[in-house]
CSV table of C-alpha atoms and ligand atoms in Angstrom, one decimal:
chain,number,residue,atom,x,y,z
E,1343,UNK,CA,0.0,0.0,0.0
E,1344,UNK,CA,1.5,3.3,-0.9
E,1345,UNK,CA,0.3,6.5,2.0
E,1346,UNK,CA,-0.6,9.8,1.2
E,1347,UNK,CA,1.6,12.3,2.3
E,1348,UNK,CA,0.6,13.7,5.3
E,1349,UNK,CA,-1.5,16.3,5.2
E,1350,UNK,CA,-1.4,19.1,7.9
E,1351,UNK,CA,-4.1,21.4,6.4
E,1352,UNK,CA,-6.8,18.2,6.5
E,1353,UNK,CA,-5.4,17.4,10.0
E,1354,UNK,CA,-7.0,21.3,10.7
E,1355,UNK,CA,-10.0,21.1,9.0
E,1356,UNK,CA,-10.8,17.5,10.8
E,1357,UNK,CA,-9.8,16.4,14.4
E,1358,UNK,CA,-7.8,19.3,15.5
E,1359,UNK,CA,-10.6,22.1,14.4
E,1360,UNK,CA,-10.8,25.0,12.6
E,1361,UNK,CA,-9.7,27.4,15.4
E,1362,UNK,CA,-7.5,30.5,15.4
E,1363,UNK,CA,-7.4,31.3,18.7
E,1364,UNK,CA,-9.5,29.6,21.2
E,1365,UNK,CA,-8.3,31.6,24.2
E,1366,UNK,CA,-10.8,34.7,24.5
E,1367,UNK,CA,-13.8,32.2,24.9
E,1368,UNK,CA,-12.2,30.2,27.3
E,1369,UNK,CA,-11.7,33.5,29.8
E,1370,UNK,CA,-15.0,34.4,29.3
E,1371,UNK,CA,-16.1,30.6,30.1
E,1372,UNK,CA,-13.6,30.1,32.8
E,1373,UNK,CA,-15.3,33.9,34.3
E,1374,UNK,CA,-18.8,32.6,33.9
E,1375,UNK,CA,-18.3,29.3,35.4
E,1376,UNK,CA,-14.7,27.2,35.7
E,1377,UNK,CA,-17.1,24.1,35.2
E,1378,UNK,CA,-20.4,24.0,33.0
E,1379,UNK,CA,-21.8,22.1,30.2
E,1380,UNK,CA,-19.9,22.2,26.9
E,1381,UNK,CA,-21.4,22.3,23.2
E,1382,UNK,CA,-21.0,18.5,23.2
E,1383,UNK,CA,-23.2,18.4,26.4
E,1384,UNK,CA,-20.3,17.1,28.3
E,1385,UNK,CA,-19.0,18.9,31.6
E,1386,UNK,CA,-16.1,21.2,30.8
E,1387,UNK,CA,-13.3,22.3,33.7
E,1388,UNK,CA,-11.8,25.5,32.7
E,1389,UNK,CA,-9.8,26.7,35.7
E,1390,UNK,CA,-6.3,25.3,36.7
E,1391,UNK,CA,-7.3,24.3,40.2
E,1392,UNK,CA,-10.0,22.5,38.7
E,1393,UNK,CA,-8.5,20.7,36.1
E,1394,UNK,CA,-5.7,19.6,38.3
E,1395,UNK,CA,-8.8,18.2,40.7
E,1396,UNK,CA,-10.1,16.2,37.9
E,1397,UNK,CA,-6.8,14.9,36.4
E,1398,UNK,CA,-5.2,13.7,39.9
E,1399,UNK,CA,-8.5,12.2,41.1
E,1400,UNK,CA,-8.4,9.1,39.0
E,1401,UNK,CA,-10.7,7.2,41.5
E,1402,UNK,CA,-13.8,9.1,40.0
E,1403,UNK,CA,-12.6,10.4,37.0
E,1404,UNK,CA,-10.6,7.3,35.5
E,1405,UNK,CA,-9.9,7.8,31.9
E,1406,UNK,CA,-11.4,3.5,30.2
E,1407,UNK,CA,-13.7,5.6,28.8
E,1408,UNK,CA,-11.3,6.4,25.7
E,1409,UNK,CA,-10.4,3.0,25.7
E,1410,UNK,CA,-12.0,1.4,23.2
E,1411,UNK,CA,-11.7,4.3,20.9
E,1412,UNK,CA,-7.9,4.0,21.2
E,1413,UNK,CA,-7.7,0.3,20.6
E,1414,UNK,CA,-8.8,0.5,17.0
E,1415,UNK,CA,-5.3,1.5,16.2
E,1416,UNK,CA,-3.2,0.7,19.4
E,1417,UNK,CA,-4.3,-2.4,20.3
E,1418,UNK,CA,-6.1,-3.7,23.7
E,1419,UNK,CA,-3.2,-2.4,26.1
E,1420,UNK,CA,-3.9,1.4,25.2
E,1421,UNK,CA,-2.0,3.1,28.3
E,1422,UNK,CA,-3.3,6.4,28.2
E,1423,UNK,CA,-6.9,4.8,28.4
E,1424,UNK,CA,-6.6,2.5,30.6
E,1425,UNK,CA,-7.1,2.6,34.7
E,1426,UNK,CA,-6.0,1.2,37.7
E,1427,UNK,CA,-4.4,-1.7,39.1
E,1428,UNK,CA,-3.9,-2.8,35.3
E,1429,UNK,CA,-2.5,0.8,34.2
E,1430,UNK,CA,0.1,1.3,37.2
E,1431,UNK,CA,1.1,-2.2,36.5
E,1432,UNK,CA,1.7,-1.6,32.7
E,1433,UNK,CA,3.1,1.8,33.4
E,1434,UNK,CA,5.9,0.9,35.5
E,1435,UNK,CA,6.7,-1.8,33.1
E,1436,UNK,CA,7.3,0.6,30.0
E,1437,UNK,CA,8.6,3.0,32.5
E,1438,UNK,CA,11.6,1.0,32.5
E,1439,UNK,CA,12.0,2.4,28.9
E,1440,UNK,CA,12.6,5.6,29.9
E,1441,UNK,CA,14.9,5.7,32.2
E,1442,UNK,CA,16.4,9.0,32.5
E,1443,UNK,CA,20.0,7.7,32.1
E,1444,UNK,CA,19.2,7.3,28.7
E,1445,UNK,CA,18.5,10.5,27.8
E,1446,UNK,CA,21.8,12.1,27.1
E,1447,UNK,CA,22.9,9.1,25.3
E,1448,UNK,CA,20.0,9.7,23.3
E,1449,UNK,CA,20.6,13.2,22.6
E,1450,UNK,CA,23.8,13.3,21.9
E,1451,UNK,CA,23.9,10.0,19.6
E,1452,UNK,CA,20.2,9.7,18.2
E,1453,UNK,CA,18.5,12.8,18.6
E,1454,UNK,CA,21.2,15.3,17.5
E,1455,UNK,CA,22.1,13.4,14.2
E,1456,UNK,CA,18.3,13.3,13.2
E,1457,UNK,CA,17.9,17.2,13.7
E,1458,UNK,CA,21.1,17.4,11.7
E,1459,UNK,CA,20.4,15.4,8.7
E,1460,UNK,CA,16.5,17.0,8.3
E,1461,UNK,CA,18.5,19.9,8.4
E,1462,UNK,CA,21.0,19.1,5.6
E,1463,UNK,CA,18.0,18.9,3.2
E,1464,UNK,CA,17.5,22.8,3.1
E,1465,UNK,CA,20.4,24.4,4.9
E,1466,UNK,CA,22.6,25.2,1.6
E,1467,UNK,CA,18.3,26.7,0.2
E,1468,UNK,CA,19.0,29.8,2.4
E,1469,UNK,CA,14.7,29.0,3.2
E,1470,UNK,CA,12.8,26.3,4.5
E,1471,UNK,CA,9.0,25.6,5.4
E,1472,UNK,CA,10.1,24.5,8.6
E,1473,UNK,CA,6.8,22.1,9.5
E,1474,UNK,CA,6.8,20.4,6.0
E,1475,UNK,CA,10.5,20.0,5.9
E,1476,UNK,CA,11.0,19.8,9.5
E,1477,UNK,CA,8.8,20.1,12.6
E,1478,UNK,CA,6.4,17.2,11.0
E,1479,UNK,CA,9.2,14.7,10.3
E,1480,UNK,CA,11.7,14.8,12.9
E,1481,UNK,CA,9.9,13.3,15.9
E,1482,UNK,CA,8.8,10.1,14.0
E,1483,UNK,CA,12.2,10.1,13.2
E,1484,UNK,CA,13.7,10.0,16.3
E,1485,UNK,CA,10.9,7.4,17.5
E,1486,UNK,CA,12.2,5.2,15.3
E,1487,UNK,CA,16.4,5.9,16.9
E,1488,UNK,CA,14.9,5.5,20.5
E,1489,UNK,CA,13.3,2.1,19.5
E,1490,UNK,CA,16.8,0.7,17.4
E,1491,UNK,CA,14.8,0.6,14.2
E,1492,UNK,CA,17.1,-0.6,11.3
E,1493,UNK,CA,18.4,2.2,8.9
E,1494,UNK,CA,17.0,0.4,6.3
E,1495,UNK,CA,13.2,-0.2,7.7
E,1496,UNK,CA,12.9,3.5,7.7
E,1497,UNK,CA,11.1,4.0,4.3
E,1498,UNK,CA,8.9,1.2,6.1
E,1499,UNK,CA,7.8,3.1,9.4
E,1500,UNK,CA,8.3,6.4,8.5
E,1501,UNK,CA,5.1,6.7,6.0
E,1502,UNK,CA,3.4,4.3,8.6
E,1503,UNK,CA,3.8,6.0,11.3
E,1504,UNK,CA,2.4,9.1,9.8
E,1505,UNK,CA,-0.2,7.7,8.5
E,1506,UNK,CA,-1.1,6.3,12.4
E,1507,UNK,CA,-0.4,9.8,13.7
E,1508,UNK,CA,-3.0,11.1,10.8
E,1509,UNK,CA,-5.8,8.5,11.4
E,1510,UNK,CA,-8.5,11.0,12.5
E,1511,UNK,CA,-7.8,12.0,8.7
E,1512,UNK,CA,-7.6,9.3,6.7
E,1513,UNK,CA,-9.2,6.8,9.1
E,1514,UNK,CA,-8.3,3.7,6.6
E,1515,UNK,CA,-5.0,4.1,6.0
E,1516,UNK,CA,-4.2,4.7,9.6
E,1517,UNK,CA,-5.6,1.4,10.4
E,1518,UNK,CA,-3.9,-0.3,7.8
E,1519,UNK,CA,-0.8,1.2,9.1
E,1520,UNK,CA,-1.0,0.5,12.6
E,1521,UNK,CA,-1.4,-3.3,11.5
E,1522,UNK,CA,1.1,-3.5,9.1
E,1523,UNK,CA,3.4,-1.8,12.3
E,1524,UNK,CA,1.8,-4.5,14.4
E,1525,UNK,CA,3.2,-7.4,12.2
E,1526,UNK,CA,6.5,-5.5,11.7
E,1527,UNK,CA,6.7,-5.0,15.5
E,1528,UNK,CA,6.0,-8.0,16.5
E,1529,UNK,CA,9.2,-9.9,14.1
E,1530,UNK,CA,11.2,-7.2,16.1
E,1531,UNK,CA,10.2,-7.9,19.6
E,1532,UNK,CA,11.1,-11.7,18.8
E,1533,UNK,CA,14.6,-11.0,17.6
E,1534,UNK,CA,15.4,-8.2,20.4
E,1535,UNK,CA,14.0,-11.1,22.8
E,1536,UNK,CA,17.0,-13.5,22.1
E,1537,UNK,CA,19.2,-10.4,21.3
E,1538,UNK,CA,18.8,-7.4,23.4
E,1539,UNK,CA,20.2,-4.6,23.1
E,1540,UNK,CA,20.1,-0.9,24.6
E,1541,UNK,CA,17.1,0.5,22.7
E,1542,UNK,CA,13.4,1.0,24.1
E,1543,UNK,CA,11.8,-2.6,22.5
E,1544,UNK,CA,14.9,-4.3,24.1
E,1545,UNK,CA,14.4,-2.8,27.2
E,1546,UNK,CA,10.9,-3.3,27.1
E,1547,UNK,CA,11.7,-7.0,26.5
E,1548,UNK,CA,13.4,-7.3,29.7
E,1549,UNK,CA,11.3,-5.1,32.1
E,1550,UNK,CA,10.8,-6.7,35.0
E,1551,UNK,CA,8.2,-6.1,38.0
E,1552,UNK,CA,7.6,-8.7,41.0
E,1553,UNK,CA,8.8,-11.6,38.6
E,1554,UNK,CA,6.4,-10.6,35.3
E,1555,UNK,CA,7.8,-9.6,32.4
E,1556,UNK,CA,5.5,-7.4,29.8
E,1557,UNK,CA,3.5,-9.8,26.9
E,1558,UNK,CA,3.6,-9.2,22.9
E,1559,UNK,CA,0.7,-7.4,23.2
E,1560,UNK,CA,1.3,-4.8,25.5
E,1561,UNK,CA,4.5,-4.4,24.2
E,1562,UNK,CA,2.9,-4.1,20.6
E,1563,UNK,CA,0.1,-1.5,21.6
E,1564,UNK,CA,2.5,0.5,24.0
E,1565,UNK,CA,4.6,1.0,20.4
E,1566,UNK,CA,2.4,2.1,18.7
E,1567,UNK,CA,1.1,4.2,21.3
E,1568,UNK,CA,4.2,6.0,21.0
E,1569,UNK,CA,3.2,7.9,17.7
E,1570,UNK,CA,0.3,10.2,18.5
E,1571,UNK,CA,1.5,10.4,22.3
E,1572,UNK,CA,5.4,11.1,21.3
E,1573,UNK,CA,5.7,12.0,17.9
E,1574,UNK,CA,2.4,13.8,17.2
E,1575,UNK,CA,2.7,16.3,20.4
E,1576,UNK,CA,6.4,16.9,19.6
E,1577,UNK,CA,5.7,17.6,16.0
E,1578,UNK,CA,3.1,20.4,17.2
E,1579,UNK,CA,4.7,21.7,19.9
E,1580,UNK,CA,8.1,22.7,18.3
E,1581,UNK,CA,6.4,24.2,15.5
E,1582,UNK,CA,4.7,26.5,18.0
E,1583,UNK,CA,7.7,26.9,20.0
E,1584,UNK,CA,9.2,28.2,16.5
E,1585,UNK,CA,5.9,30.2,16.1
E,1586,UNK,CA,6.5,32.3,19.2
E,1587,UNK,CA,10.0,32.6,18.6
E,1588,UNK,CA,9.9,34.0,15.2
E,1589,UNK,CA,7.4,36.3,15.6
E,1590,UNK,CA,9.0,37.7,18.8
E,1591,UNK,CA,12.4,38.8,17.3
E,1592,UNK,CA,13.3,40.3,20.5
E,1593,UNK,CA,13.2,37.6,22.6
E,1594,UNK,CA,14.6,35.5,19.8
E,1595,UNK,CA,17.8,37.4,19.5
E,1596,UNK,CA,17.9,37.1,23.1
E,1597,UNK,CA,17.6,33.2,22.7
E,1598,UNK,CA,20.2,33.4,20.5
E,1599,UNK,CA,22.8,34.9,22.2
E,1600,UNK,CA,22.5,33.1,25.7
E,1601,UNK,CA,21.1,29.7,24.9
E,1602,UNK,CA,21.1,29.1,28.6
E,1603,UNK,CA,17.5,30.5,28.3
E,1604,UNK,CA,16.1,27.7,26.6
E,1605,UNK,CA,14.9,25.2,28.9
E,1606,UNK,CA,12.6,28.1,30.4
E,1607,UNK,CA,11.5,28.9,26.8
E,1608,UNK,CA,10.3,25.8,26.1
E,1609,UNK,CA,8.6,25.6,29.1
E,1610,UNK,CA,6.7,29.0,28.2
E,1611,UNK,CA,6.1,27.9,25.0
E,1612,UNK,CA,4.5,24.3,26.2
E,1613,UNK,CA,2.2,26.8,28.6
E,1614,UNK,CA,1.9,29.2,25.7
E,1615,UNK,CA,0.2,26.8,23.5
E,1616,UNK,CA,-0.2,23.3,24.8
E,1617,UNK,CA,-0.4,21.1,21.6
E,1618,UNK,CA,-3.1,18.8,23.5
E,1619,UNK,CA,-5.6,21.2,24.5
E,1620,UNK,CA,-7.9,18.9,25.5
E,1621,UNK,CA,-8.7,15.1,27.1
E,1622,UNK,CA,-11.5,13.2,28.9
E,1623,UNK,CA,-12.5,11.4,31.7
E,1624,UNK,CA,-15.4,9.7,32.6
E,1625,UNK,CA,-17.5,10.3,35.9
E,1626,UNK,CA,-17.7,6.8,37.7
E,1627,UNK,CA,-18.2,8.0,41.1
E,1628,UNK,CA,-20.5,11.2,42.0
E,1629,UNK,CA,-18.0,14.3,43.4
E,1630,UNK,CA,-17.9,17.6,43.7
E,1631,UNK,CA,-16.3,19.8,41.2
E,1632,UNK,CA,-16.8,23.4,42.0
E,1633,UNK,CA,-19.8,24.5,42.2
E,1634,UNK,CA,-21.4,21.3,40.6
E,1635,UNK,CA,-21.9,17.8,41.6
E,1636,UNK,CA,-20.8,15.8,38.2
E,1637,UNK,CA,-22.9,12.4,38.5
E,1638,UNK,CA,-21.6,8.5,38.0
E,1639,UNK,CA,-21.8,8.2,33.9
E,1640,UNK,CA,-20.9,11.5,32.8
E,1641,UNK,CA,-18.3,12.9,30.9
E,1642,UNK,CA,-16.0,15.8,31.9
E,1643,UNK,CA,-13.5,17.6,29.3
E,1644,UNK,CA,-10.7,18.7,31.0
E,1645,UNK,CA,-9.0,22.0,29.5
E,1646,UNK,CA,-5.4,22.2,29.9
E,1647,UNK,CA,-5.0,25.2,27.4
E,1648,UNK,CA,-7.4,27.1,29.3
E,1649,UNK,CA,-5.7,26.3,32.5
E,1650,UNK,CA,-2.7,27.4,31.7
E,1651,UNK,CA,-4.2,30.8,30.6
E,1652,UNK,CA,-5.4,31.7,34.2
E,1653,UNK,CA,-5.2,35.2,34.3
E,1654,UNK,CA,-4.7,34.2,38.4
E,1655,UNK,CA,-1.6,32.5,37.8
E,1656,UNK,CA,0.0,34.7,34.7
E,1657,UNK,CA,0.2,38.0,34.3
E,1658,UNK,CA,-1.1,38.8,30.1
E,1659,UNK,CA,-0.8,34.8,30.1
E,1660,UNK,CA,-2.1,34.8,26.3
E,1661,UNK,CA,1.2,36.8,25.2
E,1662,UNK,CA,4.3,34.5,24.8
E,1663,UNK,CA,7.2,35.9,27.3
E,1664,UNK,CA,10.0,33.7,27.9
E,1665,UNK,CA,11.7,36.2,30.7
E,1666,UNK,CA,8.2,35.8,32.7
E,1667,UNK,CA,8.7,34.0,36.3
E,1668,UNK,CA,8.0,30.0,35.7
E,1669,UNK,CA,4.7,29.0,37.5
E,1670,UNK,CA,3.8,24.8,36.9
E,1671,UNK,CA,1.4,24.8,33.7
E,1672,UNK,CA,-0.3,21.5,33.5
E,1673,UNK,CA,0.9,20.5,29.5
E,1674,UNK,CA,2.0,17.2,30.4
E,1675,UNK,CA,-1.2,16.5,33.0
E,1676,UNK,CA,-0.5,15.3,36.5
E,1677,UNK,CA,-1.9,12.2,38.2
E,1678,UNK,CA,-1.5,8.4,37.0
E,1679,UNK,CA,-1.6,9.5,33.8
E,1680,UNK,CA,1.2,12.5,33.3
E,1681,UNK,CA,3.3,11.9,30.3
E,1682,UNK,CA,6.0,9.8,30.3
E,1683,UNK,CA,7.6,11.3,27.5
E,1684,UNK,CA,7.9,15.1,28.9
E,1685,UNK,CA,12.2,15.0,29.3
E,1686,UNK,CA,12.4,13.6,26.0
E,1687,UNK,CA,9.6,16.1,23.9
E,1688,UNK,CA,11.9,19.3,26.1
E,1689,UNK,CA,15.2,17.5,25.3
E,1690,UNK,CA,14.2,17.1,21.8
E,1691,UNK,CA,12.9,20.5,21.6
E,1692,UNK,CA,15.9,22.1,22.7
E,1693,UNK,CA,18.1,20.0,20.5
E,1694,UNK,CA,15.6,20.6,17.5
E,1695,UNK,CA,16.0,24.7,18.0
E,1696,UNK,CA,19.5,24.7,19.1
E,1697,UNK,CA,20.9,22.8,15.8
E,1698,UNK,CA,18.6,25.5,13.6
E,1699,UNK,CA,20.1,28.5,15.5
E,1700,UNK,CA,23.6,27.0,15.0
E,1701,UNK,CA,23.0,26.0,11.1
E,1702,UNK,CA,20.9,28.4,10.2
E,1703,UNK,CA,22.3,31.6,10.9
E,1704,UNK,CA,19.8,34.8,11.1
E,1705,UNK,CA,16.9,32.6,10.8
E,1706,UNK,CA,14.1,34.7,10.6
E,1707,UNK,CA,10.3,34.7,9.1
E,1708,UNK,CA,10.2,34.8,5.0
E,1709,UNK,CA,9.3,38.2,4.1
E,1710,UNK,CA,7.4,37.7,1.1
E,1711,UNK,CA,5.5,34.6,2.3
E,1712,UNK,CA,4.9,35.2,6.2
E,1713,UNK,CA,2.0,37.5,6.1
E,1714,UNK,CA,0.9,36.7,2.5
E,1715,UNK,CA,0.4,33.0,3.9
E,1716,UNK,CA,-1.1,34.4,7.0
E,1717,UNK,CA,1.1,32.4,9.3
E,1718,UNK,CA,-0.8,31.4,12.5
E,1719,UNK,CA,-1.1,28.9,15.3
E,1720,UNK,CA,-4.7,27.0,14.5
E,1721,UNK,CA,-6.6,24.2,16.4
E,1722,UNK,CA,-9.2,23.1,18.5
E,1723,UNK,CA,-7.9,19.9,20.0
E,1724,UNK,CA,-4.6,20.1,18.8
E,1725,UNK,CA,-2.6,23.2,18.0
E,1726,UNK,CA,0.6,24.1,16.0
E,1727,UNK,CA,1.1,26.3,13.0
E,1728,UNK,CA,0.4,24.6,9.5
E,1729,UNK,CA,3.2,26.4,8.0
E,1730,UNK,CA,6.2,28.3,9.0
E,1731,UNK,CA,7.7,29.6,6.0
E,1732,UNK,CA,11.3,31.1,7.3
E,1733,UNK,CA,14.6,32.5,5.6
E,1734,UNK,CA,18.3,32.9,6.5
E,1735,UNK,CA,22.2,33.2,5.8
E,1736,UNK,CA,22.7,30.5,3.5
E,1737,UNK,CA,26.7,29.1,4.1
M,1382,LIG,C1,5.4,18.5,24.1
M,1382,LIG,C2,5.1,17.2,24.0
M,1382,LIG,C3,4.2,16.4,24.8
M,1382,LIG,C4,3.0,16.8,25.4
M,1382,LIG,C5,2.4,18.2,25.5
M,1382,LIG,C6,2.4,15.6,26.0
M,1382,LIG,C7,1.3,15.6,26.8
M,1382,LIG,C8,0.8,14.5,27.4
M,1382,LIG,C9,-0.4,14.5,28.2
M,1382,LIG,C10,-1.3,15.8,28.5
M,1382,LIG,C11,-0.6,13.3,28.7
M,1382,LIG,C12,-1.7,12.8,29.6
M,1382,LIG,C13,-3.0,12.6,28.9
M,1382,LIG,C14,-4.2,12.3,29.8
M,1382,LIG,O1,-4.0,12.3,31.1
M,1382,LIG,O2,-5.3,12.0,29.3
M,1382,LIG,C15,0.4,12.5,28.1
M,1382,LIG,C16,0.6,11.1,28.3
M,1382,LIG,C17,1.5,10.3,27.7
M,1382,LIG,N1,2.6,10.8,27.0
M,1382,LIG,FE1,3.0,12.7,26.4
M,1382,LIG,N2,3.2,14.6,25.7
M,1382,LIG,C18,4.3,15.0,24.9
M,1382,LIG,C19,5.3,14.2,24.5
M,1382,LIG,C20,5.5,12.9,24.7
M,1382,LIG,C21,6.6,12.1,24.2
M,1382,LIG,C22,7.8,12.6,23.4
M,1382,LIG,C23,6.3,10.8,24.5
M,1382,LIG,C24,7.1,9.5,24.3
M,1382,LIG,C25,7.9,9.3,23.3
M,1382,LIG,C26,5.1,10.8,25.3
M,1382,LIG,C27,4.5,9.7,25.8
M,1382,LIG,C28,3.3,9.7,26.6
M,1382,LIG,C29,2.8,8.5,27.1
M,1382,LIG,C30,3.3,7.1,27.0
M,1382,LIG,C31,1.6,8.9,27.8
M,1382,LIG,C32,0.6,8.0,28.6
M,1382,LIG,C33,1.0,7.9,30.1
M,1382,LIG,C34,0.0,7.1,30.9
M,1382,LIG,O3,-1.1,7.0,30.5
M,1382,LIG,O4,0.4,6.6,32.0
M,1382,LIG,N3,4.6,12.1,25.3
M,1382,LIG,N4,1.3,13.3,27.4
């Protein structure tokens, strides 16, 4: 089967929503009430405090409702959707995956190299369309590094795992894809089970907890879990990151210059504009939330983007400011459930921005394109900006 190339405009115009900017309703929602019904007649928790209440109570708000939805394309061991004992079990399994140890190694031998060679395709150009040519691709990329992939089964997963992260698209080739990972997968699994090595599937292999070792198919659905949860939110939020950046020369140039800033940048940006603006639980125990008591068999949105735009806890917290005191935004979520990826999306962030500064000297937005394409951040339920056309000093 041959995969369409991905296409970020449908990804806007389907799942993620044909929104500009999102963040004037949500202060006048979040002002009105920081918990009411929703357009979907769900409950909707606007306010930080709240959201945080929701996401950390797991024992009334567990999250089996998405569950079966995920399963179509990860498989019956979805983590995100699944609850407790079975997900703590699961999670410190996989956990052993990502031990923070390997992160450096990862950077500096995995993640750097990737950034670079994406790079090499347009840095002698003098321009680039940095999500086409670079936000999009890089963090399937580096998925495939972290899990020892073969050079050579690249032109396999790449398109695959793009069409997976595109399923709300193109809902038939995504399925395809995710079997056609499956099978693929699963030949992998059984060699790296004889032969391990240091890579994610080998590690996940050998993961050990209370003398049980993780079966095929949790190991198989955790994979290809990976995509949308790793590669999809990366994608979206380094194209944002860039987004702020470039459009905020001064703070760029400061950037620049003293690159000890970045780790607080990114965090600003992640707060700025998460790339998962929203997720769900399901009500399975009646409680409080505010001023209303959600009832056993509802459904609650939980709204991390307007959270971390709490006028309480930001001062102008719809402007991007990178010099502005750092206050815990909840991007990642918090409970059972916060991401397990959140060191490697910043670490790959930082590496991502830092090789552009360094090979792409004076990298600024593309005059003649930047306004004429109307360059903006867009999304409902994922955000990032569908293009960002740039220019600089070509060697
Ligand atoms: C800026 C990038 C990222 C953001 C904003 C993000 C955000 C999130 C959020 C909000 C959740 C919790 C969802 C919920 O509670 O319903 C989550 C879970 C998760 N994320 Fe991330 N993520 C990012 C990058 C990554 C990366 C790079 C990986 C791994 C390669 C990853 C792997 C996961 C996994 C496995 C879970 C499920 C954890 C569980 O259910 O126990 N994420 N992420």
């Amino acid at each position: 089967m041959s995969y369409a190339p991905f296409d970020v405009m449908g990804q806007f115009s389907g799942v993620a929503g044909d929104v500009r900017d999102p963040y004037p309703d949500f202060h006048a929602l979040r002002k009105d009430s920081p918990v009411a019904i929703n357009g979907d007649g769900h409950w909707e928790v606007y306010s930080y405090d709240l959201v945080s209440q929701v996401m950390r109570d797991n024992q009334s708000f567990p999250s089996g409702s998405i569950r079966e939805l995920m399963s179509v394309v990860m498989g019956p061991y979805p983590l995100v959707g699944m609850d407790e004992p079975e997900h703590g079990r699961l999670r410190s399994l996989v956990a052993q995956g990502f031990r923070q140890k390997s992160l450096a190694h990862w950077d500096a031998d995995l993640v750097g190299p990737v950034v670079d060679e994406m790079i090499d395709g347009f840095a002698e150009r003098g321009s680039a369309e940095l999500v086409e040519e670079f936000t999009y691709r890089y963090p399937a990329m580096v998925i495939a590094e972290v899990l020892g992939l073969p050079r050579e089964d690249h032109p396999f997963f790449h398109p695959r795992a793009l069409a997976v992260i595109n399923v709300s698209v193109r809902p038939d080739e995504g399925i395809i894809a995710s079997e056609e990972l499956r099978d693929y997968f699963e030949g992998i699994i059984d060699e790296r089970r004889a032969h391990p090595g240091t890579d994610i599937i080998s590690e996940l292999t050998q993961a050990e907890l209370d003398g049980e070792r993780l079966g095929d198919e949790e190991i198989l659905s955790f994979l290809r879990l990976l995509l949308p949860a790793g590669a999809e939110t990366t994608y979206r939020a380094t194209g944002s990151f860039l987004f702020g950046l470039l459009s905020n020369p001064e703070q760029f140039a400061k950037l620049r210059d003293d690159r000890s800033l970045m780790p607080t940048a990114i965090e600003e940006s992640i707060r700025w504009e998460p790339p998962l603006l929203i997720t769900s639980r399901e009500c399975v125990r009646e409680t409080q939330v505010g001023d209303v008591t959600v009832k056993v068999g509802e459904m609650i949105t939980v709204n991390v983007g307007s959270a971390n735009h709490e006028p309480t806890r930001w001062n102008n917290p719809d402007s991007f400011d990178i010099f502005r005191d750092l206050v815990p935004h909840i991007s990642f979520g918090v409970g059972v459930h916060m991401c397990l990826g959140m060191h490697l999306a910043r670490m790959e962030m930082a590496t991502a921005v830092n090789r552009l500064l360094e090979r792409c000297p004076n990298l600024r937005p593309d005059p003649d394109r930047w306004d004429a394409d109307d360059v903006h951040i867009h999304g409902q339920r994922f955000r990032s900006p569908t293009t960002l056309p740039v220019i600089f000093d070509a060697p």
